[in-house]
């Protein structure tokens, strides 16, 4: 996914470890990644933002806490 970014820091895709796969990027900055074989997920995410999609937040929490991710 190509996503927007509100950050001044992050991991550029070239510096991401070999077993980590980016799934969301803004330019060359990784905003989300997962591990090839382990249950590891990283998301640069701001749920406190007032313009966030509340359904996205709800679905993400349900997936995380139901061990579906």
PDB file of N, CA and C in Angstrom:
ATOM      1  N   UNK A   1       0.832  -1.188   0.000  1.00  0.00           N
ATOM      2  CA  UNK A   1       0.000   0.000   0.000  1.00  0.00           C
ATOM      3  C   UNK A   1       0.868   1.240   0.000  1.00  0.00           C
ATOM      4  N   UNK A   2       0.441   2.243  -0.707  1.00  0.00           N
ATOM      5  CA  UNK A   2       1.067   3.553  -0.617  1.00  0.00           C
ATOM      6  C   UNK A   2       0.227   4.346   0.377  1.00  0.00           C
ATOM      7  N   UNK A   3       0.861   4.900   1.394  1.00  0.00           N
ATOM      8  CA  UNK A   3       0.137   5.589   2.462  1.00  0.00           C
ATOM      9  C   UNK A   3       0.703   6.985   2.661  1.00  0.00           C
ATOM     10  N   UNK A   4      -0.036   7.812   3.417  1.00  0.00           N
ATOM     11  CA  UNK A   4       0.489   9.128   3.758  1.00  0.00           C
ATOM     12  C   UNK A   4       1.392   9.000   4.974  1.00  0.00           C
ATOM     13  N   UNK A   5       2.100  10.075   5.282  1.00  0.00           N
ATOM     14  CA  UNK A   5       3.022  10.023   6.406  1.00  0.00           C
ATOM     15  C   UNK A   5       2.964  11.330   7.181  1.00  0.00           C
ATOM     16  N   UNK A   6       2.979  11.224   8.510  1.00  0.00           N
ATOM     17  CA  UNK A   6       3.015  12.375   9.395  1.00  0.00           C
ATOM     18  C   UNK A   6       4.308  12.368  10.205  1.00  0.00           C
ATOM     19  N   UNK A   7       5.326  11.668   9.737  1.00  0.00           N
ATOM     20  CA  UNK A   7       6.523  11.414  10.538  1.00  0.00           C
ATOM     21  C   UNK A   7       7.743  12.078   9.944  1.00  0.00           C
ATOM     22  N   UNK A   8       8.676  12.398  10.820  1.00  0.00           N
ATOM     23  CA  UNK A   8       9.969  12.910  10.389  1.00  0.00           C
ATOM     24  C   UNK A   8      11.064  11.866  10.571  1.00  0.00           C
ATOM     25  N   UNK A   9      10.702  10.700  11.037  1.00  0.00           N
ATOM     26  CA  UNK A   9      11.671   9.632  11.243  1.00  0.00           C
ATOM     27  C   UNK A   9      11.036   8.311  10.838  1.00  0.00           C
ATOM     28  N   UNK A  10      11.864   7.329  10.624  1.00  0.00           N
ATOM     29  CA  UNK A  10      11.352   6.018  10.252  1.00  0.00           C
ATOM     30  C   UNK A  10      12.454   5.149   9.694  1.00  0.00           C
ATOM     31  N   UNK A  11      12.061   4.026   9.160  1.00  0.00           N
ATOM     32  CA  UNK A  11      12.990   3.067   8.572  1.00  0.00           C
ATOM     33  C   UNK A  11      12.835   3.144   7.061  1.00  0.00           C
ATOM     34  N   UNK A  12      13.926   3.386   6.358  1.00  0.00           N
ATOM     35  CA  UNK A  12      13.833   3.348   4.904  1.00  0.00           C
ATOM     36  C   UNK A  12      13.885   1.893   4.457  1.00  0.00           C
ATOM     37  N   UNK A  13      13.252   1.622   3.343  1.00  0.00           N
ATOM     38  CA  UNK A  13      13.075   0.238   2.885  1.00  0.00           C
ATOM     39  C   UNK A  13      14.399  -0.508   2.768  1.00  0.00           C
ATOM     40  N   UNK A  14      15.453   0.151   2.314  1.00  0.00           N
ATOM     41  CA  UNK A  14      16.746  -0.512   2.144  1.00  0.00           C
ATOM     42  C   UNK A  14      17.350  -0.966   3.472  1.00  0.00           C
ATOM     43  N   UNK A  15      16.956  -0.333   4.588  1.00  0.00           N
ATOM     44  CA  UNK A  15      17.497  -0.688   5.900  1.00  0.00           C
ATOM     45  C   UNK A  15      16.660  -1.704   6.655  1.00  0.00           C
ATOM     46  N   UNK A  16      15.534  -2.117   6.102  1.00  0.00           N
ATOM     47  CA  UNK A  16      14.677  -3.103   6.745  1.00  0.00           C
ATOM     48  C   UNK A  16      15.363  -4.472   6.710  1.00  0.00           C
ATOM     49  N   UNK A  17      15.312  -5.207   7.798  1.00  0.00           N
ATOM     50  CA  UNK A  17      15.955  -6.529   7.868  1.00  0.00           C
ATOM     51  C   UNK A  17      15.419  -7.444   6.757  1.00  0.00           C
ATOM     52  N   UNK A  18      16.234  -8.395   6.337  1.00  0.00           N
ATOM     53  CA  UNK A  18      15.902  -9.269   5.210  1.00  0.00           C
ATOM     54  C   UNK A  18      14.603 -10.044   5.393  1.00  0.00           C
ATOM     55  N   UNK A  19      14.282 -10.468   6.602  1.00  0.00           N
ATOM     56  CA  UNK A  19      13.082 -11.266   6.831  1.00  0.00           C
ATOM     57  C   UNK A  19      11.833 -10.430   7.079  1.00  0.00           C
ATOM     58  N   UNK A  20      11.962  -9.108   7.014  1.00  0.00           N
ATOM     59  CA  UNK A  20      10.812  -8.229   7.205  1.00  0.00           C
ATOM     60  C   UNK A  20      10.333  -7.728   5.845  1.00  0.00           C
ATOM     61  N   UNK A  21       9.030  -7.836   5.621  1.00  0.00           N
ATOM     62  CA  UNK A  21       8.430  -7.473   4.343  1.00  0.00           C
ATOM     63  C   UNK A  21       7.585  -6.212   4.524  1.00  0.00           C
ATOM     64  N   UNK A  22       7.904  -5.129   3.812  1.00  0.00           N
ATOM     65  CA  UNK A  22       7.080  -3.927   3.939  1.00  0.00           C
ATOM     66  C   UNK A  22       5.735  -4.123   3.230  1.00  0.00           C
ATOM     67  N   UNK A  23       4.652  -3.649   3.847  1.00  0.00           N
ATOM     68  CA  UNK A  23       3.343  -3.696   3.191  1.00  0.00           C
ATOM     69  C   UNK A  23       2.714  -2.309   3.078  1.00  0.00           C
ATOM     70  N   UNK A  24       3.320  -1.307   3.719  1.00  0.00           N
ATOM     71  CA  UNK A  24       2.833   0.066   3.605  1.00  0.00           C
ATOM     72  C   UNK A  24       4.036   0.997   3.578  1.00  0.00           C
ATOM     73  N   UNK A  25       4.056   1.901   2.576  1.00  0.00           N
ATOM     74  CA  UNK A  25       5.184   2.811   2.434  1.00  0.00           C
ATOM     75  C   UNK A  25       4.687   4.198   2.067  1.00  0.00           C
ATOM     76  N   UNK A  26       5.446   5.189   2.483  1.00  0.00           N
ATOM     77  CA  UNK A  26       5.269   6.558   2.031  1.00  0.00           C
ATOM     78  C   UNK A  26       6.613   6.962   1.453  1.00  0.00           C
ATOM     79  N   UNK A  27       6.648   7.125   0.150  1.00  0.00           N
ATOM     80  CA  UNK A  27       7.904   7.300  -0.568  1.00  0.00           C
ATOM     81  C   UNK A  27       8.780   6.087  -0.257  1.00  0.00           C
ATOM     82  N   UNK A  28       9.926   6.267   0.366  1.00  0.00           N
ATOM     83  CA  UNK A  28      10.810   5.143   0.670  1.00  0.00           C
ATOM     84  C   UNK A  28      10.808   4.809   2.165  1.00  0.00           C
ATOM     85  N   UNK A  29       9.897   5.421   2.936  1.00  0.00           N
ATOM     86  CA  UNK A  29       9.820   5.182   4.378  1.00  0.00           C
ATOM     87  C   UNK A  29       8.783   4.100   4.645  1.00  0.00           C
ATOM     88  N   UNK A  30       9.193   3.077   5.386  1.00  0.00           N
ATOM     89  CA  UNK A  30       8.306   1.954   5.703  1.00  0.00           C
ATOM     90  C   UNK A  30       7.351   2.371   6.815  1.00  0.00           C
ATOM     91  N   UNK A  31       6.054   2.240   6.570  1.00  0.00           N
ATOM     92  CA  UNK A  31       5.017   2.576   7.550  1.00  0.00           C
ATOM     93  C   UNK A  31       4.396   1.313   8.148  1.00  0.00           C
ATOM     94  N   UNK A  32       4.628   0.164   7.508  1.00  0.00           N
ATOM     95  CA  UNK A  32       4.121  -1.101   8.026  1.00  0.00           C
ATOM     96  C   UNK A  32       4.919  -2.253   7.451  1.00  0.00           C
ATOM     97  N   UNK A  33       5.168  -3.271   8.278  1.00  0.00           N
ATOM     98  CA  UNK A  33       5.920  -4.441   7.824  1.00  0.00           C
ATOM     99  C   UNK A  33       5.479  -5.669   8.598  1.00  0.00           C
ATOM    100  N   UNK A  34       5.814  -6.847   8.068  1.00  0.00           N
ATOM    101  CA  UNK A  34       5.594  -8.102   8.778  1.00  0.00           C
ATOM    102  C   UNK A  34       6.783  -9.015   8.543  1.00  0.00           C
ATOM    103  N   UNK A  35       6.937 -10.005   9.392  1.00  0.00           N
ATOM    104  CA  UNK A  35       8.031 -10.978   9.276  1.00  0.00           C
ATOM    105  C   UNK A  35       7.578 -12.120   8.381  1.00  0.00           C
ATOM    106  N   UNK A  36       8.504 -12.677   7.608  1.00  0.00           N
ATOM    107  CA  UNK A  36       8.193 -13.772   6.682  1.00  0.00           C
ATOM    108  C   UNK A  36       7.604 -14.987   7.375  1.00  0.00           C
ATOM    109  N   UNK A  37       8.152 -15.360   8.550  1.00  0.00           N
ATOM    110  CA  UNK A  37       7.733 -16.614   9.190  1.00  0.00           C
ATOM    111  C   UNK A  37       7.257 -16.461  10.628  1.00  0.00           C
ATOM    112  N   UNK A  38       7.651 -15.391  11.299  1.00  0.00           N
ATOM    113  CA  UNK A  38       7.273 -15.196  12.704  1.00  0.00           C
ATOM    114  C   UNK A  38       6.052 -14.284  12.810  1.00  0.00           C
ATOM    115  N   UNK A  39       5.384 -14.317  13.948  1.00  0.00           N
ATOM    116  CA  UNK A  39       4.229 -13.451  14.191  1.00  0.00           C
ATOM    117  C   UNK A  39       4.709 -12.073  14.644  1.00  0.00           C
ATOM    118  N   UNK A  40       5.312 -11.344  13.707  1.00  0.00           N
ATOM    119  CA  UNK A  40       5.819 -10.009  13.987  1.00  0.00           C
ATOM    120  C   UNK A  40       5.182  -9.047  12.986  1.00  0.00           C
ATOM    121  N   UNK A  41       4.595  -7.977  13.517  1.00  0.00           N
ATOM    122  CA  UNK A  41       3.946  -6.966  12.700  1.00  0.00           C
ATOM    123  C   UNK A  41       4.321  -5.608  13.255  1.00  0.00           C
ATOM    124  N   UNK A  42       4.710  -4.684  12.402  1.00  0.00           N
ATOM    125  CA  UNK A  42       5.013  -3.320  12.827  1.00  0.00           C
ATOM    126  C   UNK A  42       4.202  -2.337  12.010  1.00  0.00           C
ATOM    127  N   UNK A  43       3.560  -1.395  12.702  1.00  0.00           N
ATOM    128  CA  UNK A  43       2.741  -0.393  12.021  1.00  0.00           C
ATOM    129  C   UNK A  43       3.046   0.975  12.618  1.00  0.00           C
ATOM    130  N   UNK A  44       3.343   1.935  11.772  1.00  0.00           N
ATOM    131  CA  UNK A  44       3.458   3.333  12.186  1.00  0.00           C
ATOM    132  C   UNK A  44       2.029   3.880  12.123  1.00  0.00           C
ATOM    133  N   UNK A  45       1.426   4.128  13.293  1.00  0.00           N
ATOM    134  CA  UNK A  45      -0.010   4.354  13.340  1.00  0.00           C
ATOM    135  C   UNK A  45      -0.344   5.353  14.432  1.00  0.00           C
ATOM    136  N   UNK A  46      -1.299   6.218  14.170  1.00  0.00           N
ATOM    137  CA  UNK A  46      -1.706   7.248  15.126  1.00  0.00           C
ATOM    138  C   UNK A  46      -3.211   7.186  15.363  1.00  0.00           C
ATOM    139  N   UNK A  47      -3.663   6.338  16.269  1.00  0.00           N
ATOM    140  CA  UNK A  47      -5.113   6.229  16.515  1.00  0.00           C
ATOM    141  C   UNK A  47      -5.706   7.474  17.170  1.00  0.00           C
ATOM    142  N   UNK A  48      -4.862   8.329  17.731  1.00  0.00           N
ATOM    143  CA  UNK A  48      -5.373   9.513  18.407  1.00  0.00           C
ATOM    144  C   UNK A  48      -5.769  10.625  17.434  1.00  0.00           C
ATOM    145  N   UNK A  49      -5.401  10.507  16.189  1.00  0.00           N
ATOM    146  CA  UNK A  49      -5.740  11.543  15.217  1.00  0.00           C
ATOM    147  C   UNK A  49      -7.250  11.590  15.008  1.00  0.00           C
ATOM    148  N   UNK A  50      -7.802  12.783  15.005  1.00  0.00           N
ATOM    149  CA  UNK A  50      -9.256  12.931  14.932  1.00  0.00           C
ATOM    150  C   UNK A  50      -9.829  12.541  13.573  1.00  0.00           C
ATOM    151  N   UNK A  51      -9.025  12.554  12.530  1.00  0.00           N
ATOM    152  CA  UNK A  51      -9.533  12.209  11.201  1.00  0.00           C
ATOM    153  C   UNK A  51      -9.299  10.744  10.841  1.00  0.00           C
ATOM    154  N   UNK A  52      -8.904   9.942  11.797  1.00  0.00           N
ATOM    155  CA  UNK A  52      -8.667   8.522  11.531  1.00  0.00           C
ATOM    156  C   UNK A  52      -9.974   7.821  11.209  1.00  0.00           C
ATOM    157  N   UNK A  53      -9.886   6.796  10.408  1.00  0.00           N
ATOM    158  CA  UNK A  53     -11.039   5.978  10.088  1.00  0.00           C
ATOM    159  C   UNK A  53     -11.308   5.054  11.277  1.00  0.00           C
ATOM    160  N   UNK A  54     -12.389   5.281  11.978  1.00  0.00           N
ATOM    161  CA  UNK A  54     -12.684   4.506  13.181  1.00  0.00           C
ATOM    162  C   UNK A  54     -12.906   3.034  12.876  1.00  0.00           C
ATOM    163  N   UNK A  55     -13.447   2.709  11.701  1.00  0.00           N
ATOM    164  CA  UNK A  55     -13.616   1.298  11.335  1.00  0.00           C
ATOM    165  C   UNK A  55     -12.276   0.604  11.175  1.00  0.00           C
ATOM    166  N   UNK A  56     -11.288   1.304  10.611  1.00  0.00           N
ATOM    167  CA  UNK A  56      -9.953   0.725  10.486  1.00  0.00           C
ATOM    168  C   UNK A  56      -9.391   0.408  11.865  1.00  0.00           C
ATOM    169  N   UNK A  57      -9.479   1.378  12.793  1.00  0.00           N
ATOM    170  CA  UNK A  57      -8.971   1.157  14.156  1.00  0.00           C
ATOM    171  C   UNK A  57      -9.651  -0.042  14.802  1.00  0.00           C
ATOM    172  N   UNK A  58     -10.959  -0.095  14.715  1.00  0.00           N
ATOM    173  CA  UNK A  58     -11.726  -1.186  15.322  1.00  0.00           C
ATOM    174  C   UNK A  58     -11.325  -2.534  14.716  1.00  0.00           C
ATOM    175  N   UNK A  59     -11.256  -2.605  13.402  1.00  0.00           N
ATOM    176  CA  UNK A  59     -10.889  -3.857  12.734  1.00  0.00           C
ATOM    177  C   UNK A  59      -9.472  -4.287  13.079  1.00  0.00           C
ATOM    178  N   UNK A  60      -8.543  -3.342  13.145  1.00  0.00           N
ATOM    179  CA  UNK A  60      -7.160  -3.668  13.489  1.00  0.00           C
ATOM    180  C   UNK A  60      -7.075  -4.256  14.897  1.00  0.00           C
ATOM    181  N   UNK A  61      -7.738  -3.621  15.860  1.00  0.00           N
ATOM    182  CA  UNK A  61      -7.724  -4.139  17.225  1.00  0.00           C
ATOM    183  C   UNK A  61      -8.366  -5.515  17.311  1.00  0.00           C
ATOM    184  N   UNK A  62      -9.481  -5.711  16.627  1.00  0.00           N
ATOM    185  CA  UNK A  62     -10.137  -7.025  16.654  1.00  0.00           C
ATOM    186  C   UNK A  62      -9.215  -8.099  16.097  1.00  0.00           C
ATOM    187  N   UNK A  63      -8.550  -7.817  14.980  1.00  0.00           N
ATOM    188  CA  UNK A  63      -7.630  -8.786  14.400  1.00  0.00           C
ATOM    189  C   UNK A  63      -6.452  -9.073  15.315  1.00  0.00           C
ATOM    190  N   UNK A  64      -5.870  -8.024  15.897  1.00  0.00           N
ATOM    191  CA  UNK A  64      -4.716  -8.213  16.775  1.00  0.00           C
ATOM    192  C   UNK A  64      -5.078  -9.018  18.021  1.00  0.00           C
ATOM    193  N   UNK A  65      -6.196  -8.701  18.641  1.00  0.00           N
ATOM    194  CA  UNK A  65      -6.540  -9.346  19.902  1.00  0.00           C
ATOM    195  C   UNK A  65      -7.231 -10.694  19.712  1.00  0.00           C
ATOM    196  N   UNK A  66      -7.628 -11.010  18.508  1.00  0.00           N
ATOM    197  CA  UNK A  66      -8.166 -12.339  18.220  1.00  0.00           C
ATOM    198  C   UNK A  66      -7.088 -13.234  17.629  1.00  0.00           C
ATOM    199  N   UNK A  67      -5.835 -12.763  17.648  1.00  0.00           N
ATOM    200  CA  UNK A  67      -4.675 -13.518  17.133  1.00  0.00           C
ATOM    201  C   UNK A  67      -4.829 -13.893  15.673  1.00  0.00           C
ATOM    202  N   UNK A  68      -5.462 -13.046  14.894  1.00  0.00           N
ATOM    203  CA  UNK A  68      -5.594 -13.303  13.467  1.00  0.00           C
ATOM    204  C   UNK A  68      -4.463 -12.698  12.665  1.00  0.00           C
ATOM    205  N   UNK A  69      -3.664 -11.848  13.312  1.00  0.00           N
ATOM    206  CA  UNK A  69      -2.499 -11.266  12.629  1.00  0.00           C
ATOM    207  C   UNK A  69      -1.257 -11.828  13.296  1.00  0.00           C
TER     208      UNK A  69
END
